[in-house]
């Protein structure tokens, strides 16, 4: 079997996204249609003694990602997008009233 065939038949197990792609998805998920929004991440901080054995322990910091979201921004950056461009508000349909003959 060729390598190309193996790649075609393998199940995908990982998808990676850029920071801007994540912001775009979250803007669409929240139904936001205007403003500049950027990536927001909240980190925690913990400490532990780690090492390969008890005789080789070192103090270490553990920094987990606690929350991922979006926040309003003042200007476009490498982690910010304009919601009006990637998720424009739907056009309102013009409804006309039909007059009924009397």
PDB file of C-alpha atoms in Angstrom:
ATOM      1  CA  UNK A   1       0.000   0.000   0.000  1.00  0.00           C
ATOM      2  CA  UNK A   2       1.384   3.429  -0.901  1.00  0.00           C
ATOM      3  CA  UNK A   3       1.926   6.154   1.648  1.00  0.00           C
ATOM      4  CA  UNK A   4      -0.593   8.355  -0.172  1.00  0.00           C
ATOM      5  CA  UNK A   5      -3.318   5.734   0.267  1.00  0.00           C
ATOM      6  CA  UNK A   6      -2.482   5.376   3.958  1.00  0.00           C
ATOM      7  CA  UNK A   7      -2.838   9.116   4.491  1.00  0.00           C
ATOM      8  CA  UNK A   8      -6.160   9.163   2.647  1.00  0.00           C
ATOM      9  CA  UNK A   9      -7.628   6.338   4.735  1.00  0.00           C
ATOM     10  CA  UNK A  10      -6.302   7.415   8.155  1.00  0.00           C
ATOM     11  CA  UNK A  11      -8.830   8.903  10.523  1.00  0.00           C
ATOM     12  CA  UNK A  12      -8.202  12.552  11.348  1.00  0.00           C
ATOM     13  CA  UNK A  13      -7.531  12.907  15.069  1.00  0.00           C
ATOM     14  CA  UNK A  14      -6.372  16.520  15.370  1.00  0.00           C
ATOM     15  CA  UNK A  15      -7.430  19.884  14.010  1.00  0.00           C
ATOM     16  CA  UNK A  16      -5.425  23.064  14.615  1.00  0.00           C
ATOM     17  CA  UNK A  17      -6.701  26.622  14.317  1.00  0.00           C
ATOM     18  CA  UNK A  18      -5.019  30.023  14.236  1.00  0.00           C
ATOM     19  CA  UNK A  19      -5.854  32.598  16.892  1.00  0.00           C
ATOM     20  CA  UNK A  20      -7.936  34.567  14.387  1.00  0.00           C
ATOM     21  CA  UNK A  21      -9.867  31.450  13.339  1.00  0.00           C
ATOM     22  CA  UNK A  22     -10.807  30.821  16.973  1.00  0.00           C
ATOM     23  CA  UNK A  23     -11.989  34.433  17.347  1.00  0.00           C
ATOM     24  CA  UNK A  24     -14.046  34.134  14.141  1.00  0.00           C
ATOM     25  CA  UNK A  25     -15.775  30.960  15.331  1.00  0.00           C
ATOM     26  CA  UNK A  26     -16.591  32.466  18.732  1.00  0.00           C
ATOM     27  CA  UNK A  27     -17.959  35.660  17.133  1.00  0.00           C
ATOM     28  CA  UNK A  28     -20.264  33.577  14.936  1.00  0.00           C
ATOM     29  CA  UNK A  29     -21.256  31.334  17.868  1.00  0.00           C
ATOM     30  CA  UNK A  30     -22.297  34.386  19.915  1.00  0.00           C
ATOM     31  CA  UNK A  31     -24.096  36.040  16.980  1.00  0.00           C
ATOM     32  CA  UNK A  32     -21.945  39.179  17.136  1.00  0.00           C
ATOM     33  CA  UNK A  33     -22.207  41.383  14.036  1.00  0.00           C
ATOM     34  CA  UNK A  34     -20.199  44.492  14.891  1.00  0.00           C
ATOM     35  CA  UNK A  35     -17.088  45.663  16.677  1.00  0.00           C
ATOM     36  CA  UNK A  36     -13.501  44.500  16.837  1.00  0.00           C
ATOM     37  CA  UNK A  37     -12.957  41.451  19.009  1.00  0.00           C
ATOM     38  CA  UNK A  38      -9.736  39.760  20.100  1.00  0.00           C
ATOM     39  CA  UNK A  39      -8.711  36.497  21.694  1.00  0.00           C
ATOM     40  CA  UNK A  40      -8.939  36.369  25.488  1.00  0.00           C
ATOM     41  CA  UNK A  41      -7.230  33.736  27.630  1.00  0.00           C
ATOM     42  CA  UNK A  42      -7.245  33.397  31.384  1.00  0.00           C
ATOM     43  CA  UNK A  43      -4.441  31.458  33.025  1.00  0.00           C
ATOM     44  CA  UNK A  44      -4.099  29.926  36.463  1.00  0.00           C
ATOM     45  CA  UNK A  45      -0.916  29.382  38.438  1.00  0.00           C
ATOM     46  CA  UNK A  46       0.086  26.435  40.582  1.00  0.00           C
ATOM     47  CA  UNK A  47       3.365  25.072  41.861  1.00  0.00           C
ATOM     48  CA  UNK A  48       4.728  21.592  42.427  1.00  0.00           C
ATOM     49  CA  UNK A  49       8.002  19.811  42.989  1.00  0.00           C
ATOM     50  CA  UNK A  50       8.742  17.685  39.941  1.00  0.00           C
ATOM     51  CA  UNK A  51      11.575  15.469  38.744  1.00  0.00           C
ATOM     52  CA  UNK A  52      12.562  12.051  37.497  1.00  0.00           C
ATOM     53  CA  UNK A  53      13.057  10.783  41.048  1.00  0.00           C
ATOM     54  CA  UNK A  54      12.784  12.002  44.663  1.00  0.00           C
ATOM     55  CA  UNK A  55      16.504  12.764  44.667  1.00  0.00           C
ATOM     56  CA  UNK A  56      16.113  15.002  41.596  1.00  0.00           C
ATOM     57  CA  UNK A  57      13.119  17.206  42.497  1.00  0.00           C
ATOM     58  CA  UNK A  58      12.887  20.815  41.351  1.00  0.00           C
ATOM     59  CA  UNK A  59      10.256  23.446  42.102  1.00  0.00           C
ATOM     60  CA  UNK A  60       8.136  24.114  39.010  1.00  0.00           C
ATOM     61  CA  UNK A  61       5.315  26.373  37.952  1.00  0.00           C
ATOM     62  CA  UNK A  62       2.200  24.918  36.357  1.00  0.00           C
ATOM     63  CA  UNK A  63       0.215  27.362  34.233  1.00  0.00           C
ATOM     64  CA  UNK A  64      -3.123  25.892  33.113  1.00  0.00           C
ATOM     65  CA  UNK A  65      -5.413  27.592  30.618  1.00  0.00           C
ATOM     66  CA  UNK A  66      -8.544  28.307  32.686  1.00  0.00           C
ATOM     67  CA  UNK A  67     -10.741  30.084  30.113  1.00  0.00           C
ATOM     68  CA  UNK A  68     -10.663  30.899  26.410  1.00  0.00           C
ATOM     69  CA  UNK A  69     -12.904  33.600  24.992  1.00  0.00           C
ATOM     70  CA  UNK A  70     -13.126  36.892  23.146  1.00  0.00           C
ATOM     71  CA  UNK A  71     -13.129  40.483  24.315  1.00  0.00           C
ATOM     72  CA  UNK A  72     -13.788  43.874  22.711  1.00  0.00           C
ATOM     73  CA  UNK A  73     -10.694  45.502  21.256  1.00  0.00           C
ATOM     74  CA  UNK A  74      -9.796  49.001  20.110  1.00  0.00           C
ATOM     75  CA  UNK A  75      -7.977  48.046  16.889  1.00  0.00           C
ATOM     76  CA  UNK A  76      -7.248  45.147  14.570  1.00  0.00           C
ATOM     77  CA  UNK A  77      -4.206  43.078  15.536  1.00  0.00           C
ATOM     78  CA  UNK A  78      -2.829  39.636  14.790  1.00  0.00           C
ATOM     79  CA  UNK A  79      -5.358  38.185  17.279  1.00  0.00           C
ATOM     80  CA  UNK A  80      -8.344  40.458  16.552  1.00  0.00           C
ATOM     81  CA  UNK A  81     -10.991  40.580  13.827  1.00  0.00           C
ATOM     82  CA  UNK A  82     -13.807  42.892  12.770  1.00  0.00           C
ATOM     83  CA  UNK A  83     -17.119  41.116  13.390  1.00  0.00           C
ATOM     84  CA  UNK A  84     -18.880  43.131  10.673  1.00  0.00           C
ATOM     85  CA  UNK A  85     -16.526  41.631   8.085  1.00  0.00           C
ATOM     86  CA  UNK A  86     -16.586  37.975   9.144  1.00  0.00           C
ATOM     87  CA  UNK A  87     -20.176  37.818  10.408  1.00  0.00           C
ATOM     88  CA  UNK A  88     -22.220  40.590   8.784  1.00  0.00           C
ATOM     89  CA  UNK A  89     -25.707  41.220  10.132  1.00  0.00           C
ATOM     90  CA  UNK A  90     -28.407  39.602   8.012  1.00  0.00           C
ATOM     91  CA  UNK A  91     -30.137  41.943   5.597  1.00  0.00           C
ATOM     92  CA  UNK A  92     -33.604  42.838   6.773  1.00  0.00           C
ATOM     93  CA  UNK A  93     -36.185  41.899   4.191  1.00  0.00           C
ATOM     94  CA  UNK A  94     -38.448  44.698   3.076  1.00  0.00           C
ATOM     95  CA  UNK A  95     -42.014  43.682   3.620  1.00  0.00           C
ATOM     96  CA  UNK A  96     -44.575  45.515   1.631  1.00  0.00           C
ATOM     97  CA  UNK A  97     -48.122  45.767   2.767  1.00  0.00           C
ATOM     98  CA  UNK A  98     -50.637  44.826   0.209  1.00  0.00           C
ATOM     99  CA  UNK A  99     -53.735  46.935   0.343  1.00  0.00           C
ATOM    100  CA  UNK A 100     -56.936  45.038   0.025  1.00  0.00           C
ATOM    101  CA  UNK A 101     -59.537  46.425  -2.319  1.00  0.00           C
ATOM    102  CA  UNK A 102     -62.646  47.664  -0.579  1.00  0.00           C
TER     103      UNK A 102
END
